[in-house]
């Protein structure tokens, strides 16, 4: 059980991180001609090992819609699709989630020069790869800050919103979230509320450490054995 003192300490920690992230985002805000980064949360496993599944495809379609709307506003827009090559139930995908998402976007009219995938995975996570939501948020926020973007948009499952928002706040940014609800989702509301969110709030704020319990677990479960 967490003590009242510990809970208050963590509350103050997160309030401080939120205030800092909010101040940063406000410092980057511009009325028009904004630089916009859209992160489209990947979802494993891939269909037939090389194509987005139903939930991943729905997010990509929403990302395309947002991309075009931001262009119509006169903004400059780039997309980041995260995710290294994954394994699910001991079956490995043929390509990375990032590559599958990038291929889908390009085949649906998005110019390749505006799409980032494995290039950012490798730049910011190297050999560790991108294997969970925390990795996705770390890479997206790092690129966002390095390239001086003005607005960050995250396209994700409604079940992921609170956890990914907390992770983004930990990394110093606040996204505009666009959720894509489906009848059947990979993520579970109860698991999020009773385990994932408390883990981020009170145990491991960023999952990036060498001893991160979930950082290790997700890699053990998801890195293909032939890697």
Short mmCIF file of C-alpha atoms in Angstrom, two decimals:
data_model
loop_
_atom_site.label_atom_id
_atom_site.label_comp_id
_atom_site.label_asym_id
_atom_site.label_seq_id
_atom_site.Cartn_x
_atom_site.Cartn_y
_atom_site.Cartn_z
CA UNK A 1 0.00 0.00 0.00
CA UNK A 2 1.16 3.53 -0.78
CA UNK A 3 1.39 5.90 2.16
CA UNK A 4 -0.36 9.27 2.11
CA UNK A 5 3.06 10.94 2.17
CA UNK A 6 4.20 8.97 -0.90
CA UNK A 7 1.00 9.73 -2.82
CA UNK A 8 1.31 13.44 -2.06
CA UNK A 9 4.95 13.40 -3.14
CA UNK A 10 4.03 11.76 -6.44
CA UNK A 11 1.14 14.16 -6.97
CA UNK A 12 3.49 17.12 -6.59
CA UNK A 13 6.00 15.48 -8.93
CA UNK A 14 3.40 15.10 -11.66
CA UNK A 15 1.95 18.57 -11.15
CA UNK A 16 5.43 20.01 -11.61
CA UNK A 17 6.05 17.92 -14.75
CA UNK A 18 2.67 18.95 -16.17
CA UNK A 19 3.32 22.64 -15.51
CA UNK A 20 6.73 22.40 -17.19
CA UNK A 21 5.31 20.56 -20.20
CA UNK A 22 2.45 23.02 -20.51
CA UNK A 23 4.83 25.97 -20.38
CA UNK A 24 7.00 24.37 -23.06
CA UNK A 25 4.06 23.73 -25.37
CA UNK A 26 2.80 27.28 -24.89
CA UNK A 27 6.24 28.60 -25.80
CA UNK A 28 6.05 26.67 -29.09
CA UNK A 29 2.50 27.60 -30.03
CA UNK A 30 2.00 29.78 -33.11
CA UNK A 31 -1.25 31.17 -34.58
CA UNK A 32 -0.60 29.87 -38.09
CA UNK A 33 1.97 28.19 -40.35
CA UNK A 34 2.70 25.69 -37.60
CA UNK A 35 5.05 22.72 -37.79
CA UNK A 36 2.94 19.72 -36.81
CA UNK A 37 4.11 16.24 -35.85
CA UNK A 38 1.57 13.42 -35.93
CA UNK A 39 2.45 10.23 -34.04
CA UNK A 40 0.29 7.27 -35.07
CA UNK A 41 0.51 4.62 -32.35
CA UNK A 42 1.40 1.28 -33.89
CA UNK A 43 -0.38 -1.96 -33.02
CA UNK A 44 0.91 -5.50 -33.23
CA UNK A 45 0.57 -8.12 -34.63
CA UNK A 46 0.59 -7.32 -38.33
CA UNK A 47 -1.82 -9.02 -40.72
CA UNK A 48 0.04 -11.69 -42.71
CA UNK A 49 3.20 -10.42 -41.07
CA UNK A 50 3.54 -7.30 -43.22
CA UNK A 51 0.26 -5.32 -43.27
CA UNK A 52 -1.51 -3.28 -40.57
CA UNK A 53 -4.27 -5.13 -38.73
CA UNK A 54 -7.76 -3.69 -38.26
CA UNK A 55 -6.96 -1.46 -35.28
CA UNK A 56 -3.63 -0.23 -36.64
CA UNK A 57 -5.22 0.50 -40.03
CA UNK A 58 -8.02 2.50 -38.41
CA UNK A 59 -5.43 4.71 -36.69
CA UNK A 60 -3.49 5.15 -39.91
CA UNK A 61 -6.68 6.19 -41.73
CA UNK A 62 -7.39 8.74 -38.99
CA UNK A 63 -3.82 9.97 -39.26
CA UNK A 64 -4.24 10.52 -42.99
CA UNK A 65 -7.42 12.50 -42.34
CA UNK A 66 -5.69 14.71 -39.76
CA UNK A 67 -2.63 15.15 -41.99
CA UNK A 68 -4.79 16.50 -44.82
CA UNK A 69 -6.77 18.80 -42.51
CA UNK A 70 -3.57 20.27 -41.09
CA UNK A 71 -2.26 20.88 -44.61
CA UNK A 72 -5.49 22.68 -45.48
CA UNK A 73 -4.81 25.03 -42.55
CA UNK A 74 -1.50 25.94 -44.16
CA UNK A 75 0.60 23.97 -41.69
CA UNK A 76 3.72 21.92 -42.38
CA UNK A 77 3.11 18.32 -41.30
CA UNK A 78 5.20 15.22 -40.70
CA UNK A 79 4.09 11.78 -39.50
CA UNK A 80 5.93 9.35 -37.26
CA UNK A 81 4.85 5.70 -37.21
CA UNK A 82 6.69 3.86 -34.41
CA UNK A 83 7.36 0.20 -33.70
CA UNK A 84 10.21 -2.21 -34.34
CA UNK A 85 9.69 -5.72 -35.72
CA UNK A 86 7.52 -7.59 -33.22
CA UNK A 87 6.67 -11.09 -32.14
CA UNK A 88 3.20 -12.06 -30.83
CA UNK A 89 2.41 -15.48 -29.35
CA UNK A 90 5.84 -16.66 -30.58
CA UNK A 91 5.02 -15.68 -34.17
CA UNK A 92 7.29 -12.97 -35.60
CA UNK A 93 6.16 -10.35 -38.08
CA UNK A 94 8.08 -10.16 -41.35
CA UNK A 95 8.74 -6.43 -41.09
CA UNK A 96 8.61 -3.72 -38.45
CA UNK A 97 5.35 -2.10 -37.42
CA UNK A 98 6.88 1.19 -38.52
CA UNK A 99 7.60 -0.11 -42.03
CA UNK A 100 4.10 -1.58 -42.39
CA UNK A 101 2.56 1.72 -41.32
CA UNK A 102 4.81 3.75 -43.58
CA UNK A 103 4.01 1.53 -46.56
CA UNK A 104 0.30 1.93 -45.88
CA UNK A 105 0.52 5.72 -45.67
CA UNK A 106 2.51 6.00 -48.88
CA UNK A 107 0.11 3.68 -50.71
CA UNK A 108 -2.72 5.98 -49.60
CA UNK A 109 -1.24 9.15 -51.00
CA UNK A 110 1.09 10.51 -48.31
CA UNK A 111 4.40 11.67 -49.77
CA UNK A 112 7.24 9.53 -48.41
CA UNK A 113 9.29 12.60 -47.55
CA UNK A 114 6.78 13.46 -44.80
CA UNK A 115 6.73 10.01 -43.20
CA UNK A 116 9.14 8.81 -40.53
CA UNK A 117 9.32 5.25 -39.29
CA UNK A 118 12.38 3.06 -38.68
CA UNK A 119 14.66 6.05 -39.19
CA UNK A 120 13.46 7.65 -35.95
CA UNK A 121 13.25 4.32 -34.12
CA UNK A 122 16.94 3.80 -34.84
CA UNK A 123 17.99 7.42 -34.25
CA UNK A 124 16.53 7.62 -30.75
CA UNK A 125 16.38 4.01 -29.49
CA UNK A 126 19.16 2.32 -31.46
CA UNK A 127 19.54 -1.40 -30.84
CA UNK A 128 17.00 -1.29 -27.99
CA UNK A 129 14.21 -0.73 -30.52
CA UNK A 130 10.69 0.58 -29.98
CA UNK A 131 8.59 -2.03 -28.18
CA UNK A 132 6.01 -0.23 -26.04
CA UNK A 133 4.05 2.98 -25.64
CA UNK A 134 6.78 4.58 -23.55
CA UNK A 135 9.31 4.05 -26.33
CA UNK A 136 6.86 5.55 -28.83
CA UNK A 137 6.39 8.64 -26.65
CA UNK A 138 10.13 8.99 -25.99
CA UNK A 139 10.99 8.94 -29.69
CA UNK A 140 8.14 11.24 -30.75
CA UNK A 141 8.82 13.80 -28.02
CA UNK A 142 12.57 13.75 -28.69
CA UNK A 143 12.08 14.40 -32.40
CA UNK A 144 9.42 17.01 -31.66
CA UNK A 145 11.82 18.99 -29.50
CA UNK A 146 14.90 18.46 -31.65
CA UNK A 147 13.17 19.73 -34.79
CA UNK A 148 11.32 22.58 -33.10
CA UNK A 149 7.77 21.53 -33.94
CA UNK A 150 4.85 23.62 -32.69
CA UNK A 151 2.08 21.07 -32.27
CA UNK A 152 2.10 17.37 -31.39
CA UNK A 153 -0.82 15.12 -32.32
CA UNK A 154 -1.13 11.52 -31.14
CA UNK A 155 -3.52 9.08 -32.83
CA UNK A 156 -4.21 6.15 -30.54
CA UNK A 157 -6.71 3.83 -28.89
CA UNK A 158 -9.05 5.51 -26.37
CA UNK A 159 -7.79 2.97 -23.84
CA UNK A 160 -4.24 4.36 -24.19
CA UNK A 161 -5.02 8.05 -23.74
CA UNK A 162 -4.27 8.52 -20.04
CA UNK A 163 -1.11 6.38 -19.95
CA UNK A 164 0.42 7.85 -23.10
CA UNK A 165 -0.46 11.38 -21.99
CA UNK A 166 1.35 10.79 -18.70
CA UNK A 167 4.36 9.40 -20.54
CA UNK A 168 4.40 12.39 -22.88
CA UNK A 169 4.22 14.74 -19.89
CA UNK A 170 7.16 12.90 -18.33
CA UNK A 171 9.09 13.61 -21.54
CA UNK A 172 8.17 17.30 -21.43
CA UNK A 173 5.39 17.66 -24.00
CA UNK A 174 1.60 17.52 -24.15
CA UNK A 175 -0.12 16.00 -27.19
CA UNK A 176 -3.48 16.65 -28.74
CA UNK A 177 -5.01 13.16 -28.63
CA UNK A 178 -7.27 11.75 -31.32
CA UNK A 179 -8.68 8.40 -30.26
CA UNK A 180 -9.92 5.76 -32.67
CA UNK A 181 -12.52 3.59 -30.92
CA UNK A 182 -13.35 0.10 -32.11
CA UNK A 183 -15.63 -2.62 -30.75
CA UNK A 184 -12.63 -4.88 -30.17
CA UNK A 185 -9.37 -3.31 -28.93
CA UNK A 186 -6.01 -4.80 -28.02
CA UNK A 187 -5.77 -2.75 -24.84
CA UNK A 188 -7.94 -3.41 -21.79
CA UNK A 189 -9.53 -0.62 -19.73
CA UNK A 190 -9.31 -2.56 -16.46
CA UNK A 191 -5.65 -3.50 -16.94
CA UNK A 192 -4.87 0.11 -17.80
CA UNK A 193 -6.65 1.46 -14.70
CA UNK A 194 -5.46 -1.12 -12.19
CA UNK A 195 -1.90 -1.78 -13.38
CA UNK A 196 -0.50 0.23 -16.30
CA UNK A 197 -1.43 3.73 -15.13
CA UNK A 198 -0.45 3.17 -11.47
CA UNK A 199 2.85 1.71 -12.68
CA UNK A 200 3.61 4.91 -14.62
CA UNK A 201 2.39 7.18 -11.83
CA UNK A 202 4.11 5.55 -8.90
CA UNK A 203 6.78 3.05 -9.97
CA UNK A 204 8.42 3.83 -13.29
CA UNK A 205 7.70 7.20 -14.85
CA UNK A 206 9.31 6.60 -18.24
CA UNK A 207 10.19 2.88 -18.78
CA UNK A 208 13.53 3.90 -20.28
CA UNK A 209 15.86 2.66 -17.56
CA UNK A 210 17.94 -0.51 -17.87
CA UNK A 211 16.04 -2.00 -14.91
CA UNK A 212 12.53 -0.97 -16.06
CA UNK A 213 10.23 -3.90 -15.24
CA UNK A 214 7.86 -3.30 -18.15
CA UNK A 215 10.62 -2.13 -20.45
CA UNK A 216 12.29 -5.51 -19.94
CA UNK A 217 9.04 -7.50 -20.05
CA UNK A 218 7.82 -6.00 -23.33
CA UNK A 219 11.16 -6.74 -24.99
CA UNK A 220 11.20 -10.31 -23.72
CA UNK A 221 7.71 -10.87 -25.11
CA UNK A 222 7.98 -8.91 -28.35
CA UNK A 223 11.51 -9.10 -29.74
CA UNK A 224 11.57 -11.91 -32.35
CA UNK A 225 13.77 -14.82 -31.32
CA UNK A 226 15.63 -14.63 -34.65
CA UNK A 227 16.80 -11.06 -34.00
#
